[in-house]
């Protein structure tokens, strides 16, 4: 039986807001920094640094999706993909001494870490979109 009550809707809205925090913060700070310094500023590490928001939001979304029986696979795969790429990128950085600063950020290890960060960010954006789809399903289509 589908549960589309108030708790499920609150979980979906709060979860969606939390998963958007890393993306919107990165964009907002980039625009503000670029305007104030008149040079393009973009902190590509910020979505990974704000991962706790994405994790809590994704877990709330997953819980709401399971209760509503809607978009469970999409949200679960987004969360799993985020974890794989974030942990994988961290592991590569640690094993190649990029994380400690002992190795220069050049060559294939650096490129691989940056690629994993980009893929993590894409998985995060996919989870954000899945959250919006869940909220739409609960509020617009669910009535």
mmCIF file of N, CA and C in Angstrom:
data_model
loop_
_atom_site.group_PDB
_atom_site.id
_atom_site.type_symbol
_atom_site.label_atom_id
_atom_site.label_comp_id
_atom_site.label_asym_id
_atom_site.label_seq_id
_atom_site.Cartn_x
_atom_site.Cartn_y
_atom_site.Cartn_z
ATOM 1 N N UNK A 1 0.840 -1.184 0.000
ATOM 2 C CA UNK A 1 0.000 0.000 0.000
ATOM 3 C C UNK A 1 0.883 1.244 0.000
ATOM 4 N N UNK A 2 0.576 2.172 -0.882
ATOM 5 C CA UNK A 2 1.352 3.396 -0.987
ATOM 6 C C UNK A 2 1.023 4.334 0.165
ATOM 7 N N UNK A 3 2.068 4.944 0.720
ATOM 8 C CA UNK A 3 1.892 5.924 1.784
ATOM 9 C C UNK A 3 2.308 7.281 1.238
ATOM 10 N N UNK A 4 1.328 8.134 0.981
ATOM 11 C CA UNK A 4 1.615 9.466 0.457
ATOM 12 C C UNK A 4 1.112 10.525 1.423
ATOM 13 N N UNK A 5 1.283 10.253 2.714
ATOM 14 C CA UNK A 5 0.831 11.180 3.734
ATOM 15 C C UNK A 5 1.788 12.332 3.943
ATOM 16 N N UNK A 6 1.538 13.063 5.005
ATOM 17 C CA UNK A 6 2.318 14.256 5.318
ATOM 18 C C UNK A 6 3.780 13.907 5.573
ATOM 19 N N UNK A 7 4.045 12.831 6.309
ATOM 20 C CA UNK A 7 5.430 12.457 6.617
ATOM 21 C C UNK A 7 6.225 12.187 5.343
ATOM 22 N N UNK A 8 5.646 11.458 4.428
ATOM 23 C CA UNK A 8 6.323 11.147 3.166
ATOM 24 C C UNK A 8 6.594 12.414 2.370
ATOM 25 N N UNK A 9 5.623 13.310 2.334
ATOM 26 C CA UNK A 9 5.803 14.560 1.591
ATOM 27 C C UNK A 9 6.877 15.441 2.228
ATOM 28 N N UNK A 10 6.892 15.510 3.548
ATOM 29 C CA UNK A 10 7.914 16.307 4.239
ATOM 30 C C UNK A 10 9.295 15.716 3.995
ATOM 31 N N UNK A 11 9.396 14.391 4.073
ATOM 32 C CA UNK A 11 10.682 13.733 3.800
ATOM 33 C C UNK A 11 11.164 14.048 2.388
ATOM 34 N N UNK A 12 10.264 13.992 1.435
ATOM 35 C CA UNK A 12 10.639 14.241 0.040
ATOM 36 C C UNK A 12 11.083 15.685 -0.170
ATOM 37 N N UNK A 13 10.367 16.629 0.397
ATOM 38 C CA UNK A 13 10.709 18.043 0.215
ATOM 39 C C UNK A 13 12.023 18.377 0.917
ATOM 40 N N UNK A 14 12.173 17.943 2.162
ATOM 41 C CA UNK A 14 13.407 18.228 2.906
ATOM 42 C C UNK A 14 14.589 17.509 2.259
ATOM 43 N N UNK A 15 14.396 16.262 1.858
ATOM 44 C CA UNK A 15 15.462 15.517 1.194
ATOM 45 C C UNK A 15 15.889 16.169 -0.109
ATOM 46 N N UNK A 16 14.922 16.621 -0.891
ATOM 47 C CA UNK A 16 15.242 17.299 -2.149
ATOM 48 C C UNK A 16 16.000 18.595 -1.888
ATOM 49 N N UNK A 17 15.560 19.353 -0.899
ATOM 50 C CA UNK A 17 16.259 20.603 -0.563
ATOM 51 C C UNK A 17 17.698 20.322 -0.133
ATOM 52 N N UNK A 18 17.895 19.284 0.662
ATOM 53 C CA UNK A 18 19.246 18.971 1.141
ATOM 54 C C UNK A 18 20.171 18.497 0.026
ATOM 55 N N UNK A 19 19.665 17.706 -0.916
ATOM 56 C CA UNK A 19 20.553 17.250 -1.992
ATOM 57 C C UNK A 19 20.898 18.385 -2.953
ATOM 58 N N UNK A 20 20.067 19.412 -3.012
ATOM 59 C CA UNK A 20 20.379 20.558 -3.864
ATOM 60 C C UNK A 20 21.402 21.495 -3.227
ATOM 61 N N UNK A 21 21.603 21.433 -1.907
ATOM 62 C CA UNK A 21 22.526 22.354 -1.222
ATOM 63 C C UNK A 21 23.929 22.348 -1.837
ATOM 64 N N UNK A 22 24.573 21.191 -2.065
ATOM 65 C CA UNK A 22 25.928 21.238 -2.635
ATOM 66 C C UNK A 22 25.992 21.865 -4.029
ATOM 67 N N UNK A 23 25.002 21.604 -4.856
ATOM 68 C CA UNK A 23 25.003 22.140 -6.222
ATOM 69 C C UNK A 23 24.720 23.639 -6.212
ATOM 70 N N UNK A 24 23.668 24.044 -5.509
ATOM 71 C CA UNK A 24 23.305 25.460 -5.490
ATOM 72 C C UNK A 24 24.351 26.305 -4.775
ATOM 73 N N UNK A 25 24.966 25.771 -3.728
ATOM 74 C CA UNK A 25 26.035 26.498 -3.034
ATOM 75 C C UNK A 25 27.222 26.726 -3.956
ATOM 76 N N UNK A 26 27.589 25.699 -4.695
ATOM 77 C CA UNK A 26 28.706 25.826 -5.632
ATOM 78 C C UNK A 26 28.415 26.895 -6.676
ATOM 79 N N UNK A 27 27.217 26.856 -7.244
ATOM 80 C CA UNK A 27 26.857 27.841 -8.270
ATOM 81 C C UNK A 27 26.785 29.255 -7.697
ATOM 82 N N UNK A 28 26.149 29.399 -6.528
ATOM 83 C CA UNK A 28 26.007 30.728 -5.926
ATOM 84 C C UNK A 28 27.364 31.322 -5.560
ATOM 85 N N UNK A 29 28.210 30.535 -4.927
ATOM 86 C CA UNK A 29 29.528 31.044 -4.542
ATOM 87 C C UNK A 29 30.402 31.329 -5.761
ATOM 88 N N UNK A 30 30.222 30.561 -6.819
ATOM 89 C CA UNK A 30 30.976 30.825 -8.049
ATOM 90 C C UNK A 30 30.558 32.148 -8.676
ATOM 91 N N UNK A 31 29.268 32.397 -8.724
ATOM 92 C CA UNK A 31 28.781 33.654 -9.295
ATOM 93 C C UNK A 31 29.240 34.838 -8.444
ATOM 94 N N UNK A 32 29.081 34.731 -7.128
ATOM 95 C CA UNK A 32 29.479 35.824 -6.237
ATOM 96 C C UNK A 32 30.983 36.076 -6.325
ATOM 97 N N UNK A 33 31.777 35.019 -6.268
ATOM 98 C CA UNK A 33 33.228 35.168 -6.351
ATOM 99 C C UNK A 33 33.691 35.703 -7.689
ATOM 100 N N UNK A 34 33.051 35.254 -8.748
ATOM 101 C CA UNK A 34 33.430 35.717 -10.086
ATOM 102 C C UNK A 34 33.092 37.188 -10.285
ATOM 103 N N UNK A 35 31.945 37.612 -9.787
ATOM 104 C CA UNK A 35 31.555 39.017 -9.927
ATOM 105 C C UNK A 35 32.452 39.914 -9.080
ATOM 106 N N UNK A 36 32.710 39.512 -7.848
ATOM 107 C CA UNK A 36 33.499 40.377 -6.964
ATOM 108 C C UNK A 36 34.967 40.459 -7.373
ATOM 109 N N UNK A 37 35.529 39.396 -7.935
ATOM 110 C CA UNK A 37 36.945 39.388 -8.322
ATOM 111 C C UNK A 37 37.172 39.653 -9.807
ATOM 112 N N UNK A 38 36.093 39.674 -10.577
ATOM 113 C CA UNK A 38 36.171 39.866 -12.034
ATOM 114 C C UNK A 38 37.044 38.810 -12.709
ATOM 115 N N UNK A 39 37.087 37.644 -12.097
ATOM 116 C CA UNK A 39 37.801 36.481 -12.626
ATOM 117 C C UNK A 39 36.903 35.278 -12.351
ATOM 118 N N UNK A 40 36.855 34.343 -13.290
ATOM 119 C CA UNK A 40 36.022 33.166 -13.089
ATOM 120 C C UNK A 40 36.527 32.361 -11.899
ATOM 121 N N UNK A 41 35.667 32.160 -10.919
ATOM 122 C CA UNK A 41 35.977 31.360 -9.736
ATOM 123 C C UNK A 41 34.988 30.201 -9.681
ATOM 124 N N UNK A 42 35.521 28.995 -9.541
ATOM 125 C CA UNK A 42 34.657 27.819 -9.458
ATOM 126 C C UNK A 42 35.335 26.782 -8.573
ATOM 127 N N UNK A 43 34.742 26.509 -7.423
ATOM 128 C CA UNK A 43 35.288 25.530 -6.488
ATOM 129 C C UNK A 43 34.676 24.167 -6.813
ATOM 130 N N UNK A 44 35.375 23.399 -7.627
ATOM 131 C CA UNK A 44 34.847 22.106 -8.064
ATOM 132 C C UNK A 44 34.874 21.057 -6.955
ATOM 133 N N UNK A 45 35.538 21.341 -5.843
ATOM 134 C CA UNK A 45 35.562 20.403 -4.720
ATOM 135 C C UNK A 45 34.380 20.596 -3.764
ATOM 136 N N UNK A 46 33.697 21.727 -3.867
ATOM 137 C CA UNK A 46 32.634 22.045 -2.912
ATOM 138 C C UNK A 46 31.512 21.006 -2.859
ATOM 139 N N UNK A 47 31.035 20.462 -3.982
ATOM 140 C CA UNK A 47 30.000 19.425 -3.855
ATOM 141 C C UNK A 47 30.460 18.222 -3.021
ATOM 142 N N UNK A 48 31.731 17.854 -3.135
ATOM 143 C CA UNK A 48 32.246 16.740 -2.331
ATOM 144 C C UNK A 48 32.396 17.147 -0.870
ATOM 145 N N UNK A 49 32.775 18.396 -0.628
ATOM 146 C CA UNK A 49 32.921 18.873 0.744
ATOM 147 C C UNK A 49 31.576 18.952 1.454
ATOM 148 N N UNK A 50 30.525 19.193 0.705
ATOM 149 C CA UNK A 50 29.179 19.274 1.278
ATOM 150 C C UNK A 50 28.432 17.942 1.166
ATOM 151 N N UNK A 51 29.173 16.855 1.048
ATOM 152 C CA UNK A 51 28.568 15.529 0.932
ATOM 153 C C UNK A 51 27.629 15.184 2.085
ATOM 154 N N UNK A 52 27.901 15.598 3.340
ATOM 155 C CA UNK A 52 26.935 15.253 4.397
ATOM 156 C C UNK A 52 25.511 15.715 4.095
ATOM 157 N N UNK A 53 25.359 16.880 3.484
ATOM 158 C CA UNK A 53 24.020 17.339 3.089
ATOM 159 C C UNK A 53 23.417 16.394 2.050
ATOM 160 N N UNK A 54 24.229 16.022 1.071
ATOM 161 C CA UNK A 54 23.760 15.127 0.015
ATOM 162 C C UNK A 54 23.398 13.757 0.581
ATOM 163 N N UNK A 55 24.185 13.265 1.532
ATOM 164 C CA UNK A 55 23.916 11.951 2.114
ATOM 165 C C UNK A 55 22.610 11.951 2.899
ATOM 166 N N UNK A 56 22.449 12.921 3.786
ATOM 167 C CA UNK A 56 21.218 12.985 4.583
ATOM 168 C C UNK A 56 20.009 13.191 3.673
ATOM 169 N N UNK A 57 20.139 14.081 2.704
ATOM 170 C CA UNK A 57 19.040 14.315 1.773
ATOM 171 C C UNK A 57 18.696 13.088 0.956
ATOM 172 N N UNK A 58 19.715 12.378 0.492
ATOM 173 C CA UNK A 58 19.477 11.164 -0.301
ATOM 174 C C UNK A 58 18.806 10.081 0.531
ATOM 175 N N UNK A 59 19.219 9.954 1.777
ATOM 176 C CA UNK A 59 18.589 8.954 2.647
ATOM 177 C C UNK A 59 17.129 9.311 2.918
ATOM 178 N N UNK A 60 16.844 10.593 3.129
ATOM 179 C CA UNK A 60 15.447 11.013 3.295
ATOM 180 C C UNK A 60 14.640 10.756 2.025
ATOM 181 N N UNK A 61 15.242 11.054 0.880
ATOM 182 C CA UNK A 61 14.557 10.788 -0.392
ATOM 183 C C UNK A 61 14.292 9.303 -0.582
ATOM 184 N N UNK A 62 15.284 8.486 -0.246
ATOM 185 C CA UNK A 62 15.113 7.046 -0.398
ATOM 186 C C UNK A 62 14.001 6.536 0.511
ATOM 187 N N UNK A 63 13.971 7.024 1.742
ATOM 188 C CA UNK A 63 12.925 6.626 2.680
ATOM 189 C C UNK A 63 11.552 7.055 2.145
ATOM 190 N N UNK A 64 11.449 8.281 1.662
ATOM 191 C CA UNK A 64 10.178 8.756 1.111
ATOM 192 C C UNK A 64 9.792 7.963 -0.136
ATOM 193 N N UNK A 65 10.771 7.643 -0.974
ATOM 194 C CA UNK A 65 10.488 6.882 -2.196
ATOM 195 C C UNK A 65 10.007 5.474 -1.865
ATOM 196 N N UNK A 66 10.604 4.870 -0.852
ATOM 197 C CA UNK A 66 10.162 3.532 -0.445
ATOM 198 C C UNK A 66 8.749 3.582 0.118
ATOM 199 N N UNK A 67 8.441 4.619 0.888
ATOM 200 C CA UNK A 67 7.090 4.759 1.440
ATOM 201 C C UNK A 67 6.067 5.008 0.332
ATOM 202 N N UNK A 68 6.435 5.827 -0.651
ATOM 203 C CA UNK A 68 5.505 6.173 -1.730
ATOM 204 C C UNK A 68 5.525 5.155 -2.865
ATOM 205 N N UNK A 69 6.500 4.264 -2.833
ATOM 206 C CA UNK A 69 6.700 3.278 -3.909
ATOM 207 C C UNK A 69 6.813 3.966 -5.270
ATOM 208 N N UNK A 70 7.693 4.947 -5.301
ATOM 209 C CA UNK A 70 7.890 5.731 -6.516
ATOM 210 C C UNK A 70 9.347 6.165 -6.596
ATOM 211 N N UNK A 71 9.987 5.899 -7.720
ATOM 212 C CA UNK A 71 11.365 6.332 -7.994
ATOM 213 C C UNK A 71 12.401 5.724 -7.041
ATOM 214 N N UNK A 72 12.108 4.556 -6.449
ATOM 215 C CA UNK A 72 13.063 3.944 -5.515
ATOM 216 C C UNK A 72 14.376 3.592 -6.197
ATOM 217 N N UNK A 73 14.293 2.964 -7.357
ATOM 218 C CA UNK A 73 15.509 2.514 -8.047
ATOM 219 C C UNK A 73 16.359 3.692 -8.494
ATOM 220 N N UNK A 74 15.729 4.737 -8.975
ATOM 221 C CA UNK A 74 16.453 5.913 -9.449
ATOM 222 C C UNK A 74 17.206 6.594 -8.303
ATOM 223 N N UNK A 75 16.550 6.767 -7.180
ATOM 224 C CA UNK A 75 17.182 7.424 -6.033
ATOM 225 C C UNK A 75 18.243 6.523 -5.417
ATOM 226 N N UNK A 76 17.959 5.235 -5.290
ATOM 227 C CA UNK A 76 18.949 4.308 -4.727
ATOM 228 C C UNK A 76 20.183 4.203 -5.617
ATOM 229 N N UNK A 77 19.980 4.157 -6.921
ATOM 230 C CA UNK A 77 21.139 4.076 -7.817
ATOM 231 C C UNK A 77 21.926 5.382 -7.810
ATOM 232 N N UNK A 78 21.248 6.504 -7.683
ATOM 233 C CA UNK A 78 21.945 7.787 -7.577
ATOM 234 C C UNK A 78 22.799 7.855 -6.326
ATOM 235 N N UNK A 79 22.234 7.423 -5.205
ATOM 236 C CA UNK A 79 22.987 7.407 -3.947
ATOM 237 C C UNK A 79 24.164 6.452 -4.030
ATOM 238 N N UNK A 80 23.931 5.266 -4.560
ATOM 239 C CA UNK A 80 25.012 4.288 -4.694
ATOM 240 C C UNK A 80 26.124 4.775 -5.608
ATOM 241 N N UNK A 81 25.745 5.400 -6.713
ATOM 242 C CA UNK A 81 26.738 5.924 -7.646
ATOM 243 C C UNK A 81 27.537 7.055 -7.012
ATOM 244 N N UNK A 82 26.861 7.927 -6.269
ATOM 245 C CA UNK A 82 27.571 8.998 -5.566
ATOM 246 C C UNK A 82 28.609 8.420 -4.613
ATOM 247 N N UNK A 83 28.210 7.424 -3.849
ATOM 248 C CA UNK A 83 29.132 6.811 -2.886
ATOM 249 C C UNK A 83 30.322 6.162 -3.579
ATOM 250 N N UNK A 84 30.060 5.434 -4.662
ATOM 251 C CA UNK A 84 31.144 4.753 -5.385
ATOM 252 C C UNK A 84 32.160 5.757 -5.911
ATOM 253 N N UNK A 85 31.684 6.818 -6.550
ATOM 254 C CA UNK A 85 32.620 7.771 -7.150
ATOM 255 C C UNK A 85 33.321 8.634 -6.105
ATOM 256 N N UNK A 86 32.621 8.998 -5.036
ATOM 257 C CA UNK A 86 33.280 9.799 -4.008
ATOM 258 C C UNK A 86 34.328 8.980 -3.264
ATOM 259 N N UNK A 87 33.966 7.782 -2.834
ATOM 260 C CA UNK A 87 34.917 6.921 -2.122
ATOM 261 C C UNK A 87 36.033 6.477 -3.056
ATOM 262 N N UNK A 88 35.692 6.173 -4.300
ATOM 263 C CA UNK A 88 36.713 5.783 -5.276
ATOM 264 C C UNK A 88 37.717 6.890 -5.532
ATOM 265 N N UNK A 89 37.232 8.110 -5.695
ATOM 266 C CA UNK A 89 38.123 9.246 -5.903
ATOM 267 C C UNK A 89 39.020 9.488 -4.699
ATOM 268 N N UNK A 90 38.450 9.337 -3.508
ATOM 269 C CA UNK A 90 39.246 9.488 -2.285
ATOM 270 C C UNK A 90 40.311 8.410 -2.197
ATOM 271 N N UNK A 91 39.935 7.186 -2.527
ATOM 272 C CA UNK A 91 40.898 6.076 -2.466
ATOM 273 C C UNK A 91 42.044 6.291 -3.451
ATOM 274 N N UNK A 92 41.719 6.724 -4.653
ATOM 275 C CA UNK A 92 42.769 6.988 -5.644
ATOM 276 C C UNK A 92 43.693 8.099 -5.148
ATOM 277 N N UNK A 93 43.104 9.156 -4.582
ATOM 278 C CA UNK A 93 43.918 10.266 -4.070
ATOM 279 C C UNK A 93 44.828 9.811 -2.933
ATOM 280 N N UNK A 94 44.338 8.925 -2.091
ATOM 281 C CA UNK A 94 45.153 8.434 -0.972
ATOM 282 C C UNK A 94 46.267 7.526 -1.473
ATOM 283 N N UNK A 95 45.932 6.580 -2.344
ATOM 284 C CA UNK A 95 46.933 5.606 -2.804
ATOM 285 C C UNK A 95 47.992 6.215 -3.718
ATOM 286 N N UNK A 96 47.679 7.320 -4.374
ATOM 287 C CA UNK A 96 48.667 7.965 -5.248
ATOM 288 C C UNK A 96 49.351 9.147 -4.562
ATOM 289 N N UNK A 97 49.133 9.313 -3.269
ATOM 290 C CA UNK A 97 49.733 10.380 -2.452
ATOM 291 C C UNK A 97 49.281 11.780 -2.840
ATOM 292 N N UNK A 98 48.209 11.901 -3.598
ATOM 293 C CA UNK A 98 47.667 13.224 -3.904
ATOM 294 C C UNK A 98 47.004 13.835 -2.675
ATOM 295 N N UNK A 99 46.379 13.004 -1.860
ATOM 296 C CA UNK A 99 45.659 13.500 -0.692
ATOM 297 C C UNK A 99 46.601 14.091 0.349
ATOM 298 N N UNK A 100 47.784 13.532 0.478
ATOM 299 C CA UNK A 100 48.735 14.021 1.481
ATOM 300 C C UNK A 100 49.545 15.206 0.980
ATOM 301 N N UNK A 101 49.544 15.433 -0.313
ATOM 302 C CA UNK A 101 50.337 16.510 -0.886
ATOM 303 C C UNK A 101 51.745 16.085 -1.260
ATOM 304 N N UNK A 102 52.072 14.807 -1.052
ATOM 305 C CA UNK A 102 53.412 14.311 -1.388
ATOM 306 C C UNK A 102 53.625 14.248 -2.898
ATOM 307 N N UNK A 103 52.546 14.079 -3.649
ATOM 308 C CA UNK A 103 52.641 14.027 -5.113
ATOM 309 C C UNK A 103 52.027 15.296 -5.696
ATOM 310 N N UNK A 104 52.598 15.754 -6.785
ATOM 311 C CA UNK A 104 52.068 16.928 -7.481
ATOM 312 C C UNK A 104 50.745 16.566 -8.166
ATOM 313 N N UNK A 105 49.792 17.496 -8.192
ATOM 314 C CA UNK A 105 48.523 17.222 -8.866
ATOM 315 C C UNK A 105 48.660 17.311 -10.386
ATOM 316 N N UNK A 106 49.301 16.303 -10.963
ATOM 317 C CA UNK A 106 49.487 16.227 -12.413
ATOM 318 C C UNK A 106 49.349 14.781 -12.851
ATOM 319 N N UNK A 107 49.276 14.583 -14.150
ATOM 320 C CA UNK A 107 49.279 13.239 -14.712
ATOM 321 C C UNK A 107 47.956 12.522 -14.579
ATOM 322 N N UNK A 108 48.020 11.216 -14.878
ATOM 323 C CA UNK A 108 46.803 10.411 -14.886
ATOM 324 C C UNK A 108 46.154 10.281 -13.512
ATOM 325 N N UNK A 109 46.902 10.219 -12.387
ATOM 326 C CA UNK A 109 46.193 10.125 -11.104
ATOM 327 C C UNK A 109 45.316 11.352 -10.839
ATOM 328 N N UNK A 110 45.857 12.525 -11.120
ATOM 329 C CA UNK A 110 45.090 13.755 -10.928
ATOM 330 C C UNK A 110 43.873 13.778 -11.852
ATOM 331 N N UNK A 111 44.064 13.412 -13.099
ATOM 332 C CA UNK A 111 42.953 13.371 -14.045
ATOM 333 C C UNK A 111 41.870 12.398 -13.617
ATOM 334 N N UNK A 112 42.284 11.265 -13.094
ATOM 335 C CA UNK A 112 41.321 10.262 -12.634
ATOM 336 C C UNK A 112 40.531 10.757 -11.422
ATOM 337 N N UNK A 113 41.204 11.411 -10.485
ATOM 338 C CA UNK A 113 40.519 11.952 -9.308
ATOM 339 C C UNK A 113 39.517 13.025 -9.727
ATOM 340 N N UNK A 114 39.913 13.904 -10.622
ATOM 341 C CA UNK A 114 39.006 14.955 -11.096
ATOM 342 C C UNK A 114 37.826 14.338 -11.859
ATOM 343 N N UNK A 115 38.089 13.304 -12.652
ATOM 344 C CA UNK A 115 37.006 12.621 -13.372
ATOM 345 C C UNK A 115 36.021 11.986 -12.390
ATOM 346 N N UNK A 116 36.533 11.366 -11.331
ATOM 347 C CA UNK A 116 35.652 10.772 -10.326
ATOM 348 C C UNK A 116 34.831 11.852 -9.623
ATOM 349 N N UNK A 117 35.435 13.017 -9.354
ATOM 350 C CA UNK A 117 34.678 14.117 -8.755
ATOM 351 C C UNK A 117 33.579 14.605 -9.698
ATOM 352 N N UNK A 118 33.881 14.677 -10.986
ATOM 353 C CA UNK A 118 32.879 15.099 -11.965
ATOM 354 C C UNK A 118 31.737 14.083 -12.043
ATOM 355 N N UNK A 119 32.074 12.799 -12.034
ATOM 356 C CA UNK A 119 31.041 11.760 -12.082
ATOM 357 C C UNK A 119 30.210 11.753 -10.799
ATOM 358 N N UNK A 120 30.851 12.021 -9.662
ATOM 359 C CA UNK A 120 30.116 12.161 -8.402
ATOM 360 C C UNK A 120 29.110 13.307 -8.524
ATOM 361 N N UNK A 121 29.561 14.429 -9.073
ATOM 362 C CA UNK A 121 28.680 15.591 -9.216
ATOM 363 C C UNK A 121 27.513 15.291 -10.157
ATOM 364 N N UNK A 122 27.770 14.553 -11.228
ATOM 365 C CA UNK A 122 26.682 14.164 -12.137
ATOM 366 C C UNK A 122 25.679 13.243 -11.443
ATOM 367 N N UNK A 123 26.176 12.310 -10.638
ATOM 368 C CA UNK A 123 25.275 11.434 -9.883
ATOM 369 C C UNK A 123 24.468 12.240 -8.874
ATOM 370 N N UNK A 124 25.087 13.249 -8.278
ATOM 371 C CA UNK A 124 24.380 14.123 -7.344
ATOM 372 C C UNK A 124 23.281 14.897 -8.066
ATOM 373 N N UNK A 125 23.580 15.416 -9.239
ATOM 374 C CA UNK A 125 22.570 16.141 -10.023
ATOM 375 C C UNK A 125 21.428 15.204 -10.421
ATOM 376 N N UNK A 126 21.754 13.966 -10.783
ATOM 377 C CA UNK A 126 20.709 12.987 -11.115
ATOM 378 C C UNK A 126 19.818 12.716 -9.904
ATOM 379 N N UNK A 127 20.409 12.643 -8.721
ATOM 380 C CA UNK A 127 19.630 12.436 -7.499
ATOM 381 C C UNK A 127 18.763 13.658 -7.212
ATOM 382 N N UNK A 128 19.288 14.847 -7.469
ATOM 383 C CA UNK A 128 18.497 16.072 -7.304
ATOM 384 C C UNK A 128 17.263 16.046 -8.202
ATOM 385 N N UNK A 129 17.464 15.664 -9.442
ATOM 386 C CA UNK A 129 16.352 15.599 -10.397
ATOM 387 C C UNK A 129 15.359 14.514 -9.986
ATOM 388 N N UNK A 130 15.862 13.382 -9.506
ATOM 389 C CA UNK A 130 14.974 12.317 -9.026
ATOM 390 C C UNK A 130 14.147 12.806 -7.838
ATOM 391 N N UNK A 131 14.752 13.613 -6.980
ATOM 392 C CA UNK A 131 14.014 14.189 -5.857
ATOM 393 C C UNK A 131 12.893 15.095 -6.331
ATOM 394 N N UNK A 132 13.173 15.909 -7.336
ATOM 395 C CA UNK A 132 12.124 16.767 -7.895
ATOM 396 C C UNK A 132 11.002 15.937 -8.511
ATOM 397 N N UNK A 133 11.373 14.855 -9.169
ATOM 398 C CA UNK A 133 10.361 13.970 -9.764
ATOM 399 C C UNK A 133 9.492 13.332 -8.682
ATOM 400 N N UNK A 134 10.114 12.932 -7.572
ATOM 401 C CA UNK A 134 9.360 12.338 -6.468
ATOM 402 C C UNK A 134 8.406 13.360 -5.860
ATOM 403 N N UNK A 135 8.893 14.574 -5.630
ATOM 404 C CA UNK A 135 8.033 15.623 -5.072
ATOM 405 C C UNK A 135 6.866 15.903 -6.020
ATOM 406 N N UNK A 136 7.147 15.983 -7.305
ATOM 407 C CA UNK A 136 6.078 16.206 -8.289
ATOM 408 C C UNK A 136 5.058 15.075 -8.224
ATOM 409 N N UNK A 137 5.541 13.847 -8.131
ATOM 410 C CA UNK A 137 4.650 12.693 -8.061
ATOM 411 C C UNK A 137 3.783 12.739 -6.803
ATOM 412 N N UNK A 138 4.369 13.144 -5.692
ATOM 413 C CA UNK A 138 3.625 13.164 -4.431
ATOM 414 C C UNK A 138 2.603 14.290 -4.372
ATOM 415 N N UNK A 139 2.967 15.465 -4.873
ATOM 416 C CA UNK A 139 2.098 16.624 -4.723
ATOM 417 C C UNK A 139 1.145 16.830 -5.891
ATOM 418 N N UNK A 140 1.606 16.629 -7.106
ATOM 419 C CA UNK A 140 0.769 16.934 -8.270
ATOM 420 C C UNK A 140 0.025 15.697 -8.755
ATOM 421 N N UNK A 141 0.767 14.626 -8.966
ATOM 422 C CA UNK A 141 0.146 13.423 -9.516
ATOM 423 C C UNK A 141 -0.529 12.571 -8.452
ATOM 424 N N UNK A 142 -0.151 12.751 -7.199
ATOM 425 C CA UNK A 142 -0.658 11.895 -6.132
ATOM 426 C C UNK A 142 -2.002 12.302 -5.583
ATOM 427 N N UNK A 143 -2.519 13.429 -6.030
ATOM 428 C CA UNK A 143 -3.789 13.886 -5.448
ATOM 429 C C UNK A 143 -4.989 13.444 -6.219
#
